[in-house]
Tab-separated table of C-alpha atoms and ligand atoms in Angstrom:
chain	number	residue	atom	x	y	z
A	1	UNK	CA	-23.981	56.849	-85.978
A	2	UNK	CA	-21.214	56.062	-88.372
A	3	UNK	CA	-19.910	53.021	-90.176
A	4	UNK	CA	-16.591	51.704	-88.867
A	5	UNK	CA	-13.846	50.500	-91.211
A	6	UNK	CA	-11.349	48.169	-89.545
A	7	UNK	CA	-8.027	47.289	-91.188
A	8	UNK	CA	-4.443	46.602	-90.148
A	9	UNK	CA	-1.108	46.690	-91.992
A	10	UNK	CA	-0.378	43.214	-90.577
A	11	UNK	CA	-3.026	41.883	-92.989
A	12	UNK	CA	-0.544	42.616	-95.789
A	13	UNK	CA	2.154	40.487	-94.141
A	14	UNK	CA	0.266	37.232	-94.734
A	15	UNK	CA	2.117	36.192	-97.884
A	16	UNK	CA	1.009	33.490	-100.291
A	17	UNK	CA	2.921	31.752	-103.100
A	18	UNK	CA	3.573	33.684	-106.303
A	19	UNK	CA	0.488	33.673	-108.511
A	20	UNK	CA	-1.861	32.771	-105.627
A	21	UNK	CA	-5.194	34.609	-105.993
A	22	UNK	CA	-5.514	35.410	-102.250
A	23	UNK	CA	-2.793	38.059	-102.155
A	24	UNK	CA	-1.990	41.297	-100.292
A	25	UNK	CA	-2.860	43.434	-103.350
A	26	UNK	CA	-6.515	42.582	-102.713
A	27	UNK	CA	-6.509	44.705	-99.570
A	28	UNK	CA	-4.459	47.450	-101.169
A	29	UNK	CA	-7.124	47.708	-103.906
A	30	UNK	CA	-9.922	47.977	-101.331
A	31	UNK	CA	-8.018	50.531	-99.266
A	32	UNK	CA	-7.417	52.696	-102.341
A	33	UNK	CA	-11.095	52.586	-103.272
A	34	UNK	CA	-12.097	53.608	-99.745
A	35	UNK	CA	-9.827	56.655	-99.855
A	36	UNK	CA	-12.373	58.420	-102.115
A	37	UNK	CA	-14.057	61.599	-100.903
A	38	UNK	CA	-17.402	59.880	-100.276
A	39	UNK	CA	-15.794	57.659	-97.625
A	40	UNK	CA	-14.383	60.553	-95.580
A	41	UNK	CA	-17.097	60.102	-92.947
A	42	UNK	CA	-16.116	56.490	-92.168
A	43	UNK	CA	-14.777	55.925	-88.677
A	44	UNK	CA	-11.488	54.096	-89.070
A	45	UNK	CA	-9.474	51.998	-86.659
A	46	UNK	CA	-6.770	49.357	-86.564
A	47	UNK	CA	-7.703	45.805	-85.656
A	48	UNK	CA	-6.454	44.493	-82.304
A	49	UNK	CA	-5.109	40.955	-82.118
A	50	UNK	CA	-7.566	38.416	-80.727
A	51	UNK	CA	-6.493	36.250	-77.796
A	52	UNK	CA	-6.128	32.533	-78.373
A	53	UNK	CA	-9.002	32.035	-75.902
A	54	UNK	CA	-11.350	34.025	-78.136
A	55	UNK	CA	-10.400	31.925	-81.149
A	56	UNK	CA	-11.042	28.855	-79.009
A	57	UNK	CA	-14.729	29.861	-78.863
A	58	UNK	CA	-15.039	28.005	-82.196
A	59	UNK	CA	-11.800	26.037	-82.599
A	60	UNK	CA	-10.167	23.603	-80.120
A	61	UNK	CA	-7.185	25.175	-78.337
A	62	UNK	CA	-4.845	22.458	-79.565
A	63	UNK	CA	-5.800	23.341	-83.147
A	64	UNK	CA	-5.155	27.046	-82.474
A	65	UNK	CA	-1.743	26.166	-81.043
A	66	UNK	CA	-1.050	23.831	-83.945
A	67	UNK	CA	-1.606	26.709	-86.403
A	68	UNK	CA	0.560	29.005	-84.263
A	69	UNK	CA	3.317	26.419	-84.132
A	70	UNK	CA	3.140	25.824	-87.907
A	71	UNK	CA	4.127	29.447	-88.570
A	72	UNK	CA	7.468	29.390	-90.390
A	73	UNK	CA	10.359	31.611	-89.271
A	74	UNK	CA	11.013	32.301	-92.929
A	75	UNK	CA	9.731	31.188	-96.312
A	76	UNK	CA	6.392	29.416	-96.532
A	77	UNK	CA	4.726	26.354	-95.071
A	78	UNK	CA	1.966	24.690	-97.039
A	79	UNK	CA	-0.929	23.362	-94.909
A	80	UNK	CA	-2.969	21.984	-97.793
A	81	UNK	CA	-3.064	22.299	-101.588
A	82	UNK	CA	-4.057	25.976	-101.505
A	83	UNK	CA	-3.546	27.131	-97.905
A	84	UNK	CA	-0.095	28.229	-96.773
A	85	UNK	CA	1.545	30.260	-94.036
A	86	UNK	CA	4.315	32.848	-94.106
A	87	UNK	CA	6.017	34.377	-91.033
A	88	UNK	CA	3.288	37.067	-90.839
A	89	UNK	CA	0.299	34.776	-91.305
A	90	UNK	CA	-0.509	33.968	-87.685
A	91	UNK	CA	-0.451	37.608	-86.647
A	92	UNK	CA	-2.692	38.498	-89.613
A	93	UNK	CA	-5.111	35.726	-88.655
A	94	UNK	CA	-5.184	36.910	-85.007
A	95	UNK	CA	-5.990	40.434	-86.182
A	96	UNK	CA	-8.621	39.221	-88.654
A	97	UNK	CA	-10.474	37.627	-85.726
A	98	UNK	CA	-9.619	40.613	-83.521
A	99	UNK	CA	-11.110	43.052	-86.025
A	100	UNK	CA	-14.354	41.090	-86.171
A	101	UNK	CA	-14.814	40.894	-82.401
A	102	UNK	CA	-13.791	44.543	-81.945
A	103	UNK	CA	-16.533	45.399	-84.435
A	104	UNK	CA	-19.017	43.424	-82.326
A	105	UNK	CA	-17.964	45.353	-79.197
A	106	UNK	CA	-18.246	48.748	-80.872
A	107	UNK	CA	-21.642	48.011	-82.405
A	108	UNK	CA	-23.225	46.382	-79.364
A	109	UNK	CA	-21.958	49.275	-77.224
A	110	UNK	CA	-23.598	51.679	-79.696
A	111	UNK	CA	-20.418	53.534	-80.572
A	112	UNK	CA	-20.933	52.860	-84.305
A	113	UNK	CA	-23.904	51.700	-86.363
A	114	UNK	CA	-22.190	48.893	-88.268
A	115	UNK	CA	-18.722	47.891	-89.480
A	116	UNK	CA	-16.717	46.446	-92.354
A	117	UNK	CA	-13.594	44.468	-91.448
A	118	UNK	CA	-11.255	44.559	-94.456
A	119	UNK	CA	-9.114	41.638	-93.324
A	120	UNK	CA	-7.206	38.725	-94.705
A	121	UNK	CA	-6.787	35.779	-94.480
A	122	UNK	CA	-10.481	34.996	-95.067
A	123	UNK	CA	-12.241	32.598	-92.694
A	124	UNK	CA	-15.400	30.811	-93.819
A	125	UNK	CA	-13.716	27.622	-95.094
A	126	UNK	CA	-11.854	26.982	-91.821
A	127	UNK	CA	-13.526	24.053	-90.102
A	128	UNK	CA	-13.464	23.381	-86.370
A	129	UNK	CA	-10.039	21.767	-86.508
A	130	UNK	CA	-8.908	22.051	-90.123
A	131	UNK	CA	-7.421	24.909	-92.176
A	132	UNK	CA	-8.847	24.975	-95.687
A	133	UNK	CA	-9.389	27.157	-98.745
A	134	UNK	CA	-7.014	30.015	-97.763
A	135	UNK	CA	-8.558	30.089	-94.222
A	136	UNK	CA	-7.202	29.305	-90.714
A	137	UNK	CA	-9.817	30.629	-88.257
A	138	UNK	CA	-13.472	31.426	-89.008
A	139	UNK	CA	-13.763	35.055	-87.906
A	140	UNK	CA	-17.463	35.324	-88.841
A	141	UNK	CA	-18.298	32.290	-86.696
A	142	UNK	CA	-16.131	33.488	-83.816
A	143	UNK	CA	-17.769	36.939	-83.943
A	144	UNK	CA	-21.214	35.338	-83.666
A	145	UNK	CA	-20.203	33.148	-80.716
A	146	UNK	CA	-18.362	36.042	-79.038
A	147	UNK	CA	-21.452	38.267	-79.317
A	148	UNK	CA	-23.472	35.547	-77.586
A	149	UNK	CA	-20.999	34.859	-74.805
A	150	UNK	CA	-19.723	38.392	-74.164
A	151	UNK	CA	-22.806	40.462	-74.914
A	152	UNK	CA	-25.758	38.172	-74.282
A	153	UNK	CA	-26.943	38.150	-77.904
A	154	UNK	CA	-29.410	35.260	-78.012
A	155	UNK	CA	-29.682	34.661	-81.758
A	156	UNK	CA	-27.042	35.625	-84.337
A	157	UNK	CA	-27.219	35.072	-88.095
A	158	UNK	CA	-24.392	34.777	-90.604
A	159	UNK	CA	-25.264	35.774	-94.171
A	160	UNK	CA	-22.598	34.584	-96.617
A	161	UNK	CA	-22.746	35.843	-100.219
A	162	UNK	CA	-19.236	34.717	-101.141
A	163	UNK	CA	-19.382	32.615	-104.325
A	164	UNK	CA	-18.026	29.631	-102.402
A	165	UNK	CA	-20.025	27.825	-99.753
A	166	UNK	CA	-18.829	28.506	-96.196
A	167	UNK	CA	-18.342	24.893	-95.211
A	168	UNK	CA	-16.549	25.927	-92.026
A	169	UNK	CA	-19.340	28.156	-90.733
A	170	UNK	CA	-21.892	25.486	-91.617
A	171	UNK	CA	-19.933	22.796	-89.803
A	172	UNK	CA	-19.365	24.929	-86.705
A	173	UNK	CA	-23.083	25.741	-86.317
A	174	UNK	CA	-24.592	22.544	-87.761
A	175	UNK	CA	-26.057	21.473	-84.407
A	176	UNK	CA	-26.647	24.941	-82.951
A	177	UNK	CA	-30.140	26.409	-83.048
A	178	UNK	CA	-28.961	29.804	-81.782
A	179	UNK	CA	-26.943	30.708	-84.892
A	180	UNK	CA	-28.481	30.711	-88.363
A	181	UNK	CA	-26.118	30.278	-91.322
A	182	UNK	CA	-27.426	31.426	-94.730
A	183	UNK	CA	-25.438	31.172	-97.952
A	184	UNK	CA	-25.737	31.919	-101.644
A	185	UNK	CA	-22.971	30.243	-103.624
A	186	UNK	CA	-22.215	28.597	-106.933
A	187	UNK	CA	-22.716	24.825	-107.186
A	188	UNK	CA	-20.903	22.847	-108.330
A	189	UNK	CA	-17.776	24.596	-107.076
A	190	UNK	CA	-15.194	24.312	-104.266
A	191	UNK	CA	-15.661	23.182	-101.507
A	192	UNK	CA	-18.557	20.996	-102.717
A	193	UNK	CA	-20.891	21.492	-99.743
A	194	UNK	CA	-23.962	23.732	-99.616
A	195	UNK	CA	-26.777	21.683	-101.141
A	196	UNK	CA	-30.365	22.699	-100.429
A	197	UNK	CA	-30.765	19.486	-98.446
A	198	UNK	CA	-28.059	20.493	-95.927
A	199	UNK	CA	-30.195	22.145	-93.259
A	200	UNK	CA	-28.488	21.307	-89.952
A	201	UNK	CA	-29.887	19.553	-86.902
A	202	UNK	CA	-32.342	22.383	-86.171
A	203	UNK	CA	-33.129	23.649	-89.670
A	204	UNK	CA	-30.980	26.750	-89.086
A	205	UNK	CA	-28.682	26.136	-92.066
A	206	UNK	CA	-30.154	27.822	-95.155
A	207	UNK	CA	-28.379	27.087	-98.410
A	208	UNK	CA	-29.370	28.726	-101.686
A	209	UNK	CA	-27.072	27.288	-104.363
A	210	UNK	CA	-26.838	29.037	-107.734
A	211	UNK	CA	-25.855	27.558	-111.091
A	212	UNK	CA	-22.784	28.525	-113.105
A	213	UNK	CA	-23.759	31.454	-115.335
A	214	UNK	CA	-26.434	32.769	-112.967
A	215	UNK	CA	-26.486	36.541	-112.550
A	216	UNK	CA	-28.152	39.223	-110.492
A	217	UNK	CA	-31.716	38.090	-111.150
A	218	UNK	CA	-31.128	34.555	-109.839
A	219	UNK	CA	-29.099	35.904	-106.912
A	220	UNK	CA	-31.834	38.349	-105.902
A	221	UNK	CA	-34.499	35.677	-106.307
A	222	UNK	CA	-32.526	33.363	-103.982
A	223	UNK	CA	-32.295	36.127	-101.399
A	224	UNK	CA	-35.937	37.143	-101.619
A	225	UNK	CA	-37.374	33.660	-101.953
A	226	UNK	CA	-35.235	31.724	-99.516
A	227	UNK	CA	-32.843	33.663	-97.326
A	228	UNK	CA	-34.699	36.824	-96.305
A	229	UNK	CA	-37.911	35.047	-95.197
A	230	UNK	CA	-35.894	32.600	-93.076
A	231	UNK	CA	-33.940	35.460	-91.505
A	232	UNK	CA	-37.165	37.284	-90.707
A	233	UNK	CA	-38.572	34.139	-89.057
A	234	UNK	CA	-35.374	33.662	-87.045
A	235	UNK	CA	-35.307	37.280	-85.828
A	236	UNK	CA	-31.537	37.598	-85.315
A	237	UNK	CA	-30.273	40.117	-82.769
A	238	UNK	CA	-27.024	40.536	-84.733
A	239	UNK	CA	-26.136	39.837	-88.364
A	240	UNK	CA	-22.602	38.923	-89.429
A	241	UNK	CA	-21.965	39.180	-93.168
A	242	UNK	CA	-19.376	36.895	-94.756
A	243	UNK	CA	-18.737	39.418	-97.519
A	244	UNK	CA	-16.982	37.756	-100.412
A	245	UNK	CA	-17.094	39.493	-103.761
A	246	UNK	CA	-16.036	36.567	-105.951
A	247	UNK	CA	-19.545	36.096	-107.361
A	248	UNK	CA	-18.756	39.169	-109.492
A	249	UNK	CA	-18.771	38.524	-113.246
A	250	UNK	CA	-15.086	39.485	-113.548
A	251	UNK	CA	-13.881	37.055	-110.862
A	252	UNK	CA	-11.428	34.422	-112.134
A	253	UNK	CA	-12.313	31.660	-109.616
A	254	UNK	CA	-16.025	31.206	-110.357
A	255	UNK	CA	-18.761	31.652	-112.937
A	256	UNK	CA	-21.523	33.787	-111.484
A	257	UNK	CA	-22.302	37.132	-113.097
A	258	UNK	CA	-23.052	39.568	-110.300
A	259	UNK	CA	-22.265	43.252	-110.573
A	260	UNK	CA	-21.451	45.869	-107.939
A	261	UNK	CA	-25.114	46.862	-107.677
A	262	UNK	CA	-26.115	43.341	-106.679
A	263	UNK	CA	-23.826	43.453	-103.641
A	264	UNK	CA	-25.221	46.866	-102.672
A	265	UNK	CA	-28.760	45.478	-103.043
A	266	UNK	CA	-28.006	42.438	-100.859
A	267	UNK	CA	-26.366	44.675	-98.256
A	268	UNK	CA	-29.462	46.850	-98.149
A	269	UNK	CA	-31.726	43.832	-97.721
A	270	UNK	CA	-29.564	42.511	-94.876
A	271	UNK	CA	-29.681	45.946	-93.231
A	272	UNK	CA	-33.477	46.005	-93.540
A	273	UNK	CA	-33.663	42.740	-91.560
A	274	UNK	CA	-31.150	44.089	-89.047
A	275	UNK	CA	-33.211	47.257	-88.648
A	276	UNK	CA	-36.343	45.202	-87.952
A	277	UNK	CA	-34.899	42.743	-85.444
A	278	UNK	CA	-31.313	43.583	-84.506
A	279	UNK	CA	-31.251	47.297	-83.792
A	280	UNK	CA	-29.409	47.701	-87.105
A	281	UNK	CA	-26.420	45.677	-85.847
A	282	UNK	CA	-24.385	44.418	-88.849
A	283	UNK	CA	-20.745	43.277	-88.758
A	284	UNK	CA	-19.347	42.578	-92.217
A	285	UNK	CA	-16.093	40.675	-92.667
A	286	UNK	CA	-14.267	40.300	-95.953
A	287	UNK	CA	-14.028	36.806	-97.388
A	288	UNK	CA	-13.075	36.272	-101.078
A	289	UNK	CA	-12.911	38.350	-104.264
A	290	UNK	CA	-9.993	37.865	-106.616
A	291	UNK	CA	-10.329	40.339	-109.496
A	292	UNK	CA	-8.798	43.481	-108.040
A	293	UNK	CA	-10.982	45.973	-109.917
A	294	UNK	CA	-14.210	44.063	-109.255
A	295	UNK	CA	-13.216	43.532	-105.623
A	296	UNK	CA	-12.463	47.216	-105.024
A	297	UNK	CA	-15.633	48.439	-106.733
A	298	UNK	CA	-17.829	45.820	-105.053
A	299	UNK	CA	-16.416	46.469	-101.584
A	300	UNK	CA	-16.951	50.197	-102.160
A	301	UNK	CA	-20.575	49.562	-103.157
A	302	UNK	CA	-21.045	47.356	-100.074
A	303	UNK	CA	-19.566	49.964	-97.720
A	304	UNK	CA	-21.598	52.728	-99.383
A	305	UNK	CA	-24.730	50.725	-98.617
A	306	UNK	CA	-23.598	50.195	-94.999
A	307	UNK	CA	-23.189	53.982	-94.754
A	308	UNK	CA	-26.769	54.253	-96.003
A	309	UNK	CA	-25.355	56.151	-98.966
B	401	LIG	ZN1	-14.881	32.642	-102.175
């Protein structure tokens, strides 16, 4: 079975202020990298728009409507210091969620082996009822909940290797023993959450903070020593990857020193767990990554690993 790549041109219509790191060129860089010959065997499709009801699996409907109603007819509306909306933002956000849940459908129905959703805006900072850190809706969290409700998946795990802690995903599943949230991230760094001691009501939150300057060795040790054993104990039936590539050494927003090969290694380790417990089911959704060259090369390495290349 193949790996599915999900994109949509509407993702480019979410505009951010001039000089903002979370910009449409990020997706253009990834799309160019995935045009290479070695990616010819990817299945490719356009992301559908999610319904508001699907988004309401993790966010209150009045919050969803509040974001919809904040969409400007022209120009930009700022929701917080670094999160803003343009006329195309709501549609992009609906299709970011839609891509993630479409990937769940295709994988659970055994039409593809796994999937990468190259979407923006990102999602893992969006809390239950608060936009934050370039994010409006948490597509990784929604995909996990959707897989449970629509497909009867009992236990889902989110593995988040973005350099920032996914405070939104942690908050959404803090008191939920059916979804494990695992994260490597730099500390201290935005958003400030993600300490080892934050373990959730049922010990299903697994944080593995890294120090500024840490590189591949510390990252791999955190995975092997902390995250992978907990995933194996949990035995997830589906793994969602919050795939941010801003822990790369070239990234301007943080100070970890990962290279492309580290992301490929982590992807392989996640797939090994998925092969053991989840029938290989892995849905990967793009989060951060702000150096265009590092982002493109890292996403290509990640997708190559998904393709078992
Ligand atoms: Zn990030």
